[in-house]
Protein backbone atom coordinates (compact mmCIF):
# COMPACT_ATOMS: atom_id res chain seq x y z
CA UNK A 1 0.00 0.00 0.00
CA UNK A 2 1.24 3.47 -0.90
CA UNK A 3 -0.31 6.44 0.85
CA UNK A 4 0.17 10.18 0.87
CA UNK A 5 -0.55 12.18 4.02
CA UNK A 6 -1.32 15.71 2.98
CA UNK A 7 -2.20 18.74 5.06
CA UNK A 8 -1.03 22.15 6.20
CA UNK A 9 1.97 22.56 8.49
CA UNK A 10 0.89 21.28 11.88
CA UNK A 11 -2.19 19.50 10.51
CA UNK A 12 -0.96 16.27 12.14
CA UNK A 13 0.82 14.44 9.31
CA UNK A 14 3.59 13.19 11.60
CA UNK A 15 1.25 12.36 14.49
CA UNK A 16 -1.28 10.40 12.45
CA UNK A 17 1.38 8.90 10.16
CA UNK A 18 2.71 7.18 13.28
CA UNK A 19 -0.75 5.68 13.94
CA UNK A 20 -0.93 4.29 10.38
CA UNK A 21 2.62 2.91 10.69
CA UNK A 22 1.70 1.04 13.85
CA UNK A 23 -1.43 -0.48 12.30
CA UNK A 24 0.04 -1.40 8.89
CA UNK A 25 3.79 -1.75 9.64
CA UNK A 26 4.76 0.56 6.79
CA UNK A 27 7.59 3.10 6.94
CA UNK A 28 6.66 6.77 7.15
CA UNK A 29 8.83 8.87 4.84
CA UNK A 30 8.74 12.52 5.87
CA UNK A 31 10.59 14.80 3.45
CA UNK A 32 10.76 17.34 6.28
CA UNK A 33 12.67 14.78 8.39
CA UNK A 34 14.96 13.90 5.45
CA UNK A 35 15.74 17.59 4.97
CA UNK A 36 16.36 18.19 8.70
CA UNK A 37 18.72 15.17 8.81
CA UNK A 38 20.64 16.52 5.80
CA UNK A 39 20.86 19.91 7.53
CA UNK A 40 22.17 18.34 10.75
CA UNK A 41 24.72 16.28 8.81
CA UNK A 42 25.72 19.44 6.92
CA UNK A 43 25.61 17.72 3.53
CA UNK A 44 25.65 19.92 0.42
CA UNK A 45 21.89 19.53 -0.01
CA UNK A 46 21.38 20.21 3.70
CA UNK A 47 23.38 23.42 3.53
CA UNK A 48 21.37 24.56 0.49
CA UNK A 49 18.06 23.72 2.17
CA UNK A 50 18.71 25.70 5.37
CA UNK A 51 17.77 29.14 4.07
CA UNK A 52 14.49 27.88 2.60
CA UNK A 53 13.40 25.95 5.71
CA UNK A 54 14.20 28.73 8.16
CA UNK A 55 12.29 31.23 6.01
CA UNK A 56 9.26 28.89 5.87
CA UNK A 57 9.63 28.41 2.09
CA UNK A 58 9.61 25.17 0.14
CA UNK A 59 12.94 23.60 -0.74
CA UNK A 60 13.38 23.51 -4.56
CA UNK A 61 11.58 20.62 -6.27
CA UNK A 62 14.71 19.03 -7.84
CA UNK A 63 16.42 18.79 -4.46
CA UNK A 64 13.53 17.22 -2.57
CA UNK A 65 12.62 14.88 -5.44
CA UNK A 66 16.22 13.58 -5.51
CA UNK A 67 16.19 12.99 -1.72
CA UNK A 68 12.88 11.13 -1.89
CA UNK A 69 13.89 9.02 -4.87
CA UNK A 70 17.01 7.87 -3.04
CA UNK A 71 15.07 7.04 0.15
CA UNK A 72 12.53 4.97 -1.79
CA UNK A 73 15.33 2.65 -2.98
CA UNK A 74 15.78 1.35 0.59
CA UNK A 75 14.62 -2.24 1.24
CA UNK A 76 12.02 -1.17 3.82
CA UNK A 77 10.05 0.56 1.05
CA UNK A 78 9.48 -2.64 -0.96
CA UNK A 79 6.03 -3.37 0.47
CA UNK A 80 4.77 0.18 0.46
CA UNK A 81 5.06 3.38 2.47
CA UNK A 82 3.37 6.46 3.81
CA UNK A 83 4.60 9.73 2.31
CA UNK A 84 4.39 12.56 4.86
CA UNK A 85 4.63 16.00 3.28
CA UNK A 86 5.43 14.89 -0.26
CA UNK A 87 4.28 15.93 -2.83
CA UNK A 88 3.79 19.62 -2.00
CA UNK A 89 3.69 20.97 -5.55
CA UNK A 90 2.09 19.78 -8.78
CA UNK A 91 5.62 19.26 -10.19
CA UNK A 92 6.41 16.88 -7.28
CA UNK A 93 3.17 14.93 -7.89
CA UNK A 94 4.10 14.61 -11.56
CA UNK A 95 7.59 13.43 -10.58
CA UNK A 96 6.01 10.57 -8.58
CA UNK A 97 4.02 9.54 -11.64
CA UNK A 98 7.14 9.71 -13.80
CA UNK A 99 8.86 7.35 -11.34
CA UNK A 100 6.00 4.91 -12.09
CA UNK A 101 4.66 5.10 -8.53
CA UNK A 102 0.95 4.41 -8.17
CA UNK A 103 -0.54 5.96 -5.03
CA UNK A 104 -3.55 4.16 -3.53
CA UNK A 105 -4.98 6.95 -1.37
CA UNK A 106 -4.26 10.52 -0.42
CA UNK A 107 -5.39 11.26 3.14
CA UNK A 108 -5.97 14.99 3.38
CA UNK A 109 -6.01 16.38 6.94
CA UNK A 110 -8.19 19.48 7.07
CA UNK A 111 -7.48 21.87 9.94
CA UNK A 112 -8.23 25.58 10.20
CA UNK A 113 -5.37 28.07 10.22
CA UNK A 114 -6.14 29.39 13.76
CA UNK A 115 -5.94 25.86 15.17
CA UNK A 116 -2.65 25.26 13.32
CA UNK A 117 -1.03 28.27 14.95
CA UNK A 118 -1.99 27.00 18.43
CA UNK A 119 -0.74 23.52 17.67
CA UNK A 120 2.66 24.54 16.36
CA UNK A 121 3.19 27.05 19.15
CA UNK A 122 2.77 24.19 21.68
CA UNK A 123 4.60 21.45 19.81
CA UNK A 124 7.57 19.62 21.34
CA UNK A 125 9.69 17.20 19.34
CA UNK A 126 12.27 14.56 20.14
CA UNK A 127 15.31 15.07 17.91
CA UNK A 128 16.51 11.57 18.72
CA UNK A 129 13.54 9.41 17.64
CA UNK A 130 11.24 11.94 15.95
CA UNK A 131 8.29 11.54 18.36
CA UNK A 132 5.96 14.55 18.54
CA UNK A 133 4.13 15.93 21.57
CA UNK A 134 2.00 18.94 22.43
CA UNK A 135 2.20 20.71 25.78
CA UNK A 136 -1.60 20.66 26.08
CA UNK A 137 -3.10 18.08 23.65
CA UNK A 138 -0.52 15.31 23.82
CA UNK A 139 1.93 15.95 26.68
CA UNK A 140 4.87 13.64 27.46
CA UNK A 141 4.58 11.59 30.64
CA UNK A 142 7.80 13.06 32.06
CA UNK A 143 8.52 16.76 32.55
CA UNK A 144 10.32 17.43 29.26
CA UNK A 145 11.63 14.07 28.11
CA UNK A 146 10.58 11.64 25.38
CA UNK A 147 8.37 8.72 26.48
CA UNK A 148 10.10 6.46 23.92
CA UNK A 149 13.81 7.20 24.27
CA UNK A 150 14.06 9.52 27.29
CA UNK A 151 15.88 12.27 25.36
CA UNK A 152 15.21 15.93 26.08
CA UNK A 153 12.35 17.46 24.04
CA UNK A 154 12.69 20.76 22.19
CA UNK A 155 10.88 23.20 19.86
CA UNK A 156 11.44 23.15 16.11
CA UNK A 157 13.30 26.19 14.76
CA UNK A 158 10.65 26.83 12.09
CA UNK A 159 7.89 26.96 14.75
CA UNK A 160 8.44 30.69 15.32
CA UNK A 161 5.18 32.69 14.88
CA UNK A 162 6.29 34.61 11.74
CA UNK A 163 7.65 31.44 10.10
CA UNK A 164 4.44 29.54 10.89
CA UNK A 165 2.40 32.20 9.04
CA UNK A 166 4.72 32.04 6.03
CA UNK A 167 4.53 28.22 5.93
CA UNK A 168 0.73 28.49 5.96
CA UNK A 169 0.76 31.06 3.14
CA UNK A 170 2.99 28.83 1.02
CA UNK A 171 0.77 25.83 1.79
CA UNK A 172 -2.37 27.62 0.52
CA UNK A 173 -0.58 28.88 -2.57
CA UNK A 174 1.43 25.85 -3.66
CA UNK A 175 0.15 22.70 -1.95
CA UNK A 176 -3.62 23.15 -1.71
CA UNK A 177 -4.01 22.84 -5.54
CA UNK A 178 -3.00 19.18 -5.07
CA UNK A 179 -6.44 18.54 -3.55
CA UNK A 180 -8.09 19.03 -6.95
CA UNK A 181 -5.26 17.16 -8.63
CA UNK A 182 -5.91 14.02 -6.56
CA UNK A 183 -9.70 14.49 -6.31
CA UNK A 184 -9.92 14.43 -10.11
CA UNK A 185 -8.05 11.10 -10.03
CA UNK A 186 -10.49 9.68 -7.43
CA UNK A 187 -7.76 9.35 -4.79
CA UNK A 188 -8.59 12.08 -2.28
CA UNK A 189 -9.85 11.06 1.19
CA UNK A 190 -10.48 14.20 3.27
CA UNK A 191 -10.38 13.88 7.07
CA UNK A 192 -11.56 16.73 9.23
CA UNK A 193 -9.17 17.29 12.13
CA UNK A 194 -10.77 16.77 15.54
CA UNK A 195 -9.93 18.31 18.90
CA UNK A 196 -8.05 15.28 20.13
CA UNK A 197 -5.30 13.20 18.56
CA UNK A 198 -7.24 9.98 19.33
CA UNK A 199 -10.46 11.13 17.64
CA UNK A 200 -8.60 12.22 14.50
CA UNK A 201 -6.52 9.02 14.38
CA UNK A 202 -9.74 6.96 14.34
CA UNK A 203 -11.01 8.89 11.31
CA UNK A 204 -7.62 8.64 9.58
CA UNK A 205 -7.46 4.86 10.09
CA UNK A 206 -11.02 4.54 8.78
CA UNK A 207 -10.09 6.56 5.68
CA UNK A 208 -7.07 4.32 5.05
CA UNK A 209 -8.92 1.05 5.53
CA UNK A 210 -12.48 1.70 4.36
P1 LIG B 1 7.74 19.32 7.53
O1 LIG B 1 8.63 18.81 8.58
O2 LIG B 1 6.97 18.37 6.72
O3 LIG B 1 6.77 20.40 8.20
P2 LIG B 1 5.26 20.84 7.90
O4 LIG B 1 4.63 20.38 6.65
O5 LIG B 1 5.31 22.29 8.12
O6 LIG B 1 4.45 20.03 8.91
P3 LIG B 1 4.79 19.79 10.41
O7 LIG B 1 5.79 18.67 10.54
O8 LIG B 1 5.13 21.10 11.06
O9 LIG B 1 3.39 19.35 10.97
P4 LIG B 1 2.64 17.96 10.92
O10 LIG B 1 1.53 18.03 9.93
O11 LIG B 1 3.59 16.80 10.80
O12 LIG B 1 1.97 18.00 12.34
P5 LIG B 1 2.35 17.23 13.70
O13 LIG B 1 1.92 15.79 13.61
O14 LIG B 1 3.75 17.51 14.09
O15 LIG B 1 8.57 20.29 6.56
C1 LIG B 1 9.44 21.26 7.09
C2 LIG B 1 10.03 22.10 5.98
O16 LIG B 1 10.80 21.25 5.09
C3 LIG B 1 9.03 22.80 5.05
O17 LIG B 1 8.58 24.03 5.57
C4 LIG B 1 9.86 22.95 3.79
O18 LIG B 1 10.77 24.02 3.91
C5 LIG B 1 10.64 21.66 3.74
N1 LIG B 1 9.95 20.58 3.00
C6 LIG B 1 9.44 19.42 3.50
N2 LIG B 1 8.88 18.68 2.53
C7 LIG B 1 9.03 19.40 1.39
C8 LIG B 1 8.63 19.16 0.05
N3 LIG B 1 7.96 18.05 -0.32
N4 LIG B 1 8.93 20.11 -0.87
C9 LIG B 1 9.62 21.22 -0.54
N5 LIG B 1 10.01 21.51 0.71
C10 LIG B 1 9.72 20.59 1.67
O19 LIG B 1 1.32 17.95 14.69
C11 LIG B 1 1.50 19.30 15.09
C12 LIG B 1 1.16 19.50 16.56
O20 LIG B 1 -0.25 19.32 16.75
C13 LIG B 1 1.84 18.48 17.49
O21 LIG B 1 2.22 19.14 18.67
C14 LIG B 1 0.74 17.42 17.76
O22 LIG B 1 0.91 16.82 19.03
C15 LIG B 1 -0.52 18.28 17.69
N6 LIG B 1 -1.68 17.55 17.13
C16 LIG B 1 -1.68 16.78 16.03
N7 LIG B 1 -2.92 16.30 15.77
C17 LIG B 1 -3.72 16.81 16.74
C18 LIG B 1 -5.12 16.71 17.02
N8 LIG B 1 -5.96 16.01 16.25
N9 LIG B 1 -5.61 17.38 18.08
C19 LIG B 1 -4.78 18.12 18.85
N10 LIG B 1 -3.44 18.26 18.64
C20 LIG B 1 -2.92 17.61 17.59
MG1 LIG C 1 5.68 16.65 10.50
CSV table of C-alpha atoms and ligand atoms in Angstrom, one decimal:
chain,number,residue,atom,x,y,z
A,1,UNK,CA,0.0,0.0,0.0
A,2,UNK,CA,1.2,3.5,-0.9
A,3,UNK,CA,-0.3,6.4,0.9
A,4,UNK,CA,0.2,10.2,0.9
A,5,UNK,CA,-0.5,12.2,4.0
A,6,UNK,CA,-1.3,15.7,3.0
A,7,UNK,CA,-2.2,18.7,5.1
A,8,UNK,CA,-1.0,22.2,6.2
A,9,UNK,CA,2.0,22.6,8.5
A,10,UNK,CA,0.9,21.3,11.9
A,11,UNK,CA,-2.2,19.5,10.5
A,12,UNK,CA,-1.0,16.3,12.1
A,13,UNK,CA,0.8,14.4,9.3
A,14,UNK,CA,3.6,13.2,11.6
A,15,UNK,CA,1.2,12.4,14.5
A,16,UNK,CA,-1.3,10.4,12.4
A,17,UNK,CA,1.4,8.9,10.2
A,18,UNK,CA,2.7,7.2,13.3
A,19,UNK,CA,-0.7,5.7,13.9
A,20,UNK,CA,-0.9,4.3,10.4
A,21,UNK,CA,2.6,2.9,10.7
A,22,UNK,CA,1.7,1.0,13.8
A,23,UNK,CA,-1.4,-0.5,12.3
A,24,UNK,CA,0.0,-1.4,8.9
A,25,UNK,CA,3.8,-1.7,9.6
A,26,UNK,CA,4.8,0.6,6.8
A,27,UNK,CA,7.6,3.1,6.9
A,28,UNK,CA,6.7,6.8,7.2
A,29,UNK,CA,8.8,8.9,4.8
A,30,UNK,CA,8.7,12.5,5.9
A,31,UNK,CA,10.6,14.8,3.4
A,32,UNK,CA,10.8,17.3,6.3
A,33,UNK,CA,12.7,14.8,8.4
A,34,UNK,CA,15.0,13.9,5.5
A,35,UNK,CA,15.7,17.6,5.0
A,36,UNK,CA,16.4,18.2,8.7
A,37,UNK,CA,18.7,15.2,8.8
A,38,UNK,CA,20.6,16.5,5.8
A,39,UNK,CA,20.9,19.9,7.5
A,40,UNK,CA,22.2,18.3,10.7
A,41,UNK,CA,24.7,16.3,8.8
A,42,UNK,CA,25.7,19.4,6.9
A,43,UNK,CA,25.6,17.7,3.5
A,44,UNK,CA,25.7,19.9,0.4
A,45,UNK,CA,21.9,19.5,0.0
A,46,UNK,CA,21.4,20.2,3.7
A,47,UNK,CA,23.4,23.4,3.5
A,48,UNK,CA,21.4,24.6,0.5
A,49,UNK,CA,18.1,23.7,2.2
A,50,UNK,CA,18.7,25.7,5.4
A,51,UNK,CA,17.8,29.1,4.1
A,52,UNK,CA,14.5,27.9,2.6
A,53,UNK,CA,13.4,26.0,5.7
A,54,UNK,CA,14.2,28.7,8.2
A,55,UNK,CA,12.3,31.2,6.0
A,56,UNK,CA,9.3,28.9,5.9
A,57,UNK,CA,9.6,28.4,2.1
A,58,UNK,CA,9.6,25.2,0.1
A,59,UNK,CA,12.9,23.6,-0.7
A,60,UNK,CA,13.4,23.5,-4.6
A,61,UNK,CA,11.6,20.6,-6.3
A,62,UNK,CA,14.7,19.0,-7.8
A,63,UNK,CA,16.4,18.8,-4.5
A,64,UNK,CA,13.5,17.2,-2.6
A,65,UNK,CA,12.6,14.9,-5.4
A,66,UNK,CA,16.2,13.6,-5.5
A,67,UNK,CA,16.2,13.0,-1.7
A,68,UNK,CA,12.9,11.1,-1.9
A,69,UNK,CA,13.9,9.0,-4.9
A,70,UNK,CA,17.0,7.9,-3.0
A,71,UNK,CA,15.1,7.0,0.2
A,72,UNK,CA,12.5,5.0,-1.8
A,73,UNK,CA,15.3,2.6,-3.0
A,74,UNK,CA,15.8,1.3,0.6
A,75,UNK,CA,14.6,-2.2,1.2
A,76,UNK,CA,12.0,-1.2,3.8
A,77,UNK,CA,10.0,0.6,1.0
A,78,UNK,CA,9.5,-2.6,-1.0
A,79,UNK,CA,6.0,-3.4,0.5
A,80,UNK,CA,4.8,0.2,0.5
A,81,UNK,CA,5.1,3.4,2.5
A,82,UNK,CA,3.4,6.5,3.8
A,83,UNK,CA,4.6,9.7,2.3
A,84,UNK,CA,4.4,12.6,4.9
A,85,UNK,CA,4.6,16.0,3.3
A,86,UNK,CA,5.4,14.9,-0.3
A,87,UNK,CA,4.3,15.9,-2.8
A,88,UNK,CA,3.8,19.6,-2.0
A,89,UNK,CA,3.7,21.0,-5.5
A,90,UNK,CA,2.1,19.8,-8.8
A,91,UNK,CA,5.6,19.3,-10.2
A,92,UNK,CA,6.4,16.9,-7.3
A,93,UNK,CA,3.2,14.9,-7.9
A,94,UNK,CA,4.1,14.6,-11.6
A,95,UNK,CA,7.6,13.4,-10.6
A,96,UNK,CA,6.0,10.6,-8.6
A,97,UNK,CA,4.0,9.5,-11.6
A,98,UNK,CA,7.1,9.7,-13.8
A,99,UNK,CA,8.9,7.4,-11.3
A,100,UNK,CA,6.0,4.9,-12.1
A,101,UNK,CA,4.7,5.1,-8.5
A,102,UNK,CA,0.9,4.4,-8.2
A,103,UNK,CA,-0.5,6.0,-5.0
A,104,UNK,CA,-3.6,4.2,-3.5
A,105,UNK,CA,-5.0,7.0,-1.4
A,106,UNK,CA,-4.3,10.5,-0.4
A,107,UNK,CA,-5.4,11.3,3.1
A,108,UNK,CA,-6.0,15.0,3.4
A,109,UNK,CA,-6.0,16.4,6.9
A,110,UNK,CA,-8.2,19.5,7.1
A,111,UNK,CA,-7.5,21.9,9.9
A,112,UNK,CA,-8.2,25.6,10.2
A,113,UNK,CA,-5.4,28.1,10.2
A,114,UNK,CA,-6.1,29.4,13.8
A,115,UNK,CA,-5.9,25.9,15.2
A,116,UNK,CA,-2.7,25.3,13.3
A,117,UNK,CA,-1.0,28.3,14.9
A,118,UNK,CA,-2.0,27.0,18.4
A,119,UNK,CA,-0.7,23.5,17.7
A,120,UNK,CA,2.7,24.5,16.4
A,121,UNK,CA,3.2,27.0,19.1
A,122,UNK,CA,2.8,24.2,21.7
A,123,UNK,CA,4.6,21.4,19.8
A,124,UNK,CA,7.6,19.6,21.3
A,125,UNK,CA,9.7,17.2,19.3
A,126,UNK,CA,12.3,14.6,20.1
A,127,UNK,CA,15.3,15.1,17.9
A,128,UNK,CA,16.5,11.6,18.7
A,129,UNK,CA,13.5,9.4,17.6
A,130,UNK,CA,11.2,11.9,15.9
A,131,UNK,CA,8.3,11.5,18.4
A,132,UNK,CA,6.0,14.5,18.5
A,133,UNK,CA,4.1,15.9,21.6
A,134,UNK,CA,2.0,18.9,22.4
A,135,UNK,CA,2.2,20.7,25.8
A,136,UNK,CA,-1.6,20.7,26.1
A,137,UNK,CA,-3.1,18.1,23.7
A,138,UNK,CA,-0.5,15.3,23.8
A,139,UNK,CA,1.9,15.9,26.7
A,140,UNK,CA,4.9,13.6,27.5
A,141,UNK,CA,4.6,11.6,30.6
A,142,UNK,CA,7.8,13.1,32.1
A,143,UNK,CA,8.5,16.8,32.6
A,144,UNK,CA,10.3,17.4,29.3
A,145,UNK,CA,11.6,14.1,28.1
A,146,UNK,CA,10.6,11.6,25.4
A,147,UNK,CA,8.4,8.7,26.5
A,148,UNK,CA,10.1,6.5,23.9
A,149,UNK,CA,13.8,7.2,24.3
A,150,UNK,CA,14.1,9.5,27.3
A,151,UNK,CA,15.9,12.3,25.4
A,152,UNK,CA,15.2,15.9,26.1
A,153,UNK,CA,12.3,17.5,24.0
A,154,UNK,CA,12.7,20.8,22.2
A,155,UNK,CA,10.9,23.2,19.9
A,156,UNK,CA,11.4,23.2,16.1
A,157,UNK,CA,13.3,26.2,14.8
A,158,UNK,CA,10.6,26.8,12.1
A,159,UNK,CA,7.9,27.0,14.8
A,160,UNK,CA,8.4,30.7,15.3
A,161,UNK,CA,5.2,32.7,14.9
A,162,UNK,CA,6.3,34.6,11.7
A,163,UNK,CA,7.7,31.4,10.1
A,164,UNK,CA,4.4,29.5,10.9
A,165,UNK,CA,2.4,32.2,9.0
A,166,UNK,CA,4.7,32.0,6.0
A,167,UNK,CA,4.5,28.2,5.9
A,168,UNK,CA,0.7,28.5,6.0
A,169,UNK,CA,0.8,31.1,3.1
A,170,UNK,CA,3.0,28.8,1.0
A,171,UNK,CA,0.8,25.8,1.8
A,172,UNK,CA,-2.4,27.6,0.5
A,173,UNK,CA,-0.6,28.9,-2.6
A,174,UNK,CA,1.4,25.8,-3.7
A,175,UNK,CA,0.2,22.7,-2.0
A,176,UNK,CA,-3.6,23.2,-1.7
A,177,UNK,CA,-4.0,22.8,-5.5
A,178,UNK,CA,-3.0,19.2,-5.1
A,179,UNK,CA,-6.4,18.5,-3.6
A,180,UNK,CA,-8.1,19.0,-6.9
A,181,UNK,CA,-5.3,17.2,-8.6
A,182,UNK,CA,-5.9,14.0,-6.6
A,183,UNK,CA,-9.7,14.5,-6.3
A,184,UNK,CA,-9.9,14.4,-10.1
A,185,UNK,CA,-8.1,11.1,-10.0
A,186,UNK,CA,-10.5,9.7,-7.4
A,187,UNK,CA,-7.8,9.4,-4.8
A,188,UNK,CA,-8.6,12.1,-2.3
A,189,UNK,CA,-9.9,11.1,1.2
A,190,UNK,CA,-10.5,14.2,3.3
A,191,UNK,CA,-10.4,13.9,7.1
A,192,UNK,CA,-11.6,16.7,9.2
A,193,UNK,CA,-9.2,17.3,12.1
A,194,UNK,CA,-10.8,16.8,15.5
A,195,UNK,CA,-9.9,18.3,18.9
A,196,UNK,CA,-8.0,15.3,20.1
A,197,UNK,CA,-5.3,13.2,18.6
A,198,UNK,CA,-7.2,10.0,19.3
A,199,UNK,CA,-10.5,11.1,17.6
A,200,UNK,CA,-8.6,12.2,14.5
A,201,UNK,CA,-6.5,9.0,14.4
A,202,UNK,CA,-9.7,7.0,14.3
A,203,UNK,CA,-11.0,8.9,11.3
A,204,UNK,CA,-7.6,8.6,9.6
A,205,UNK,CA,-7.5,4.9,10.1
A,206,UNK,CA,-11.0,4.5,8.8
A,207,UNK,CA,-10.1,6.6,5.7
A,208,UNK,CA,-7.1,4.3,5.1
A,209,UNK,CA,-8.9,1.1,5.5
A,210,UNK,CA,-12.5,1.7,4.4
B,1,LIG,P1,7.7,19.3,7.5
B,1,LIG,O1,8.6,18.8,8.6
B,1,LIG,O2,7.0,18.4,6.7
B,1,LIG,O3,6.8,20.4,8.2
B,1,LIG,P2,5.3,20.8,7.9
B,1,LIG,O4,4.6,20.4,6.7
B,1,LIG,O5,5.3,22.3,8.1
B,1,LIG,O6,4.5,20.0,8.9
B,1,LIG,P3,4.8,19.8,10.4
B,1,LIG,O7,5.8,18.7,10.5
B,1,LIG,O8,5.1,21.1,11.1
B,1,LIG,O9,3.4,19.4,11.0
B,1,LIG,P4,2.6,18.0,10.9
B,1,LIG,O10,1.5,18.0,9.9
B,1,LIG,O11,3.6,16.8,10.8
B,1,LIG,O12,2.0,18.0,12.3
B,1,LIG,P5,2.4,17.2,13.7
B,1,LIG,O13,1.9,15.8,13.6
B,1,LIG,O14,3.7,17.5,14.1
B,1,LIG,O15,8.6,20.3,6.6
B,1,LIG,C1,9.4,21.3,7.1
B,1,LIG,C2,10.0,22.1,6.0
B,1,LIG,O16,10.8,21.3,5.1
B,1,LIG,C3,9.0,22.8,5.1
B,1,LIG,O17,8.6,24.0,5.6
B,1,LIG,C4,9.9,23.0,3.8
B,1,LIG,O18,10.8,24.0,3.9
B,1,LIG,C5,10.6,21.7,3.7
B,1,LIG,N1,10.0,20.6,3.0
B,1,LIG,C6,9.4,19.4,3.5
B,1,LIG,N2,8.9,18.7,2.5
B,1,LIG,C7,9.0,19.4,1.4
B,1,LIG,C8,8.6,19.2,0.1
B,1,LIG,N3,8.0,18.1,-0.3
B,1,LIG,N4,8.9,20.1,-0.9
B,1,LIG,C9,9.6,21.2,-0.5
B,1,LIG,N5,10.0,21.5,0.7
B,1,LIG,C10,9.7,20.6,1.7
B,1,LIG,O19,1.3,18.0,14.7
B,1,LIG,C11,1.5,19.3,15.1
B,1,LIG,C12,1.2,19.5,16.6
B,1,LIG,O20,-0.3,19.3,16.8
B,1,LIG,C13,1.8,18.5,17.5
B,1,LIG,O21,2.2,19.1,18.7
B,1,LIG,C14,0.7,17.4,17.8
B,1,LIG,O22,0.9,16.8,19.0
B,1,LIG,C15,-0.5,18.3,17.7
B,1,LIG,N6,-1.7,17.5,17.1
B,1,LIG,C16,-1.7,16.8,16.0
B,1,LIG,N7,-2.9,16.3,15.8
B,1,LIG,C17,-3.7,16.8,16.7
B,1,LIG,C18,-5.1,16.7,17.0
B,1,LIG,N8,-6.0,16.0,16.3
B,1,LIG,N9,-5.6,17.4,18.1
B,1,LIG,C19,-4.8,18.1,18.8
B,1,LIG,N10,-3.4,18.3,18.6
B,1,LIG,C20,-2.9,17.6,17.6
B,2,LIG,MG1,5.7,16.7,10.5
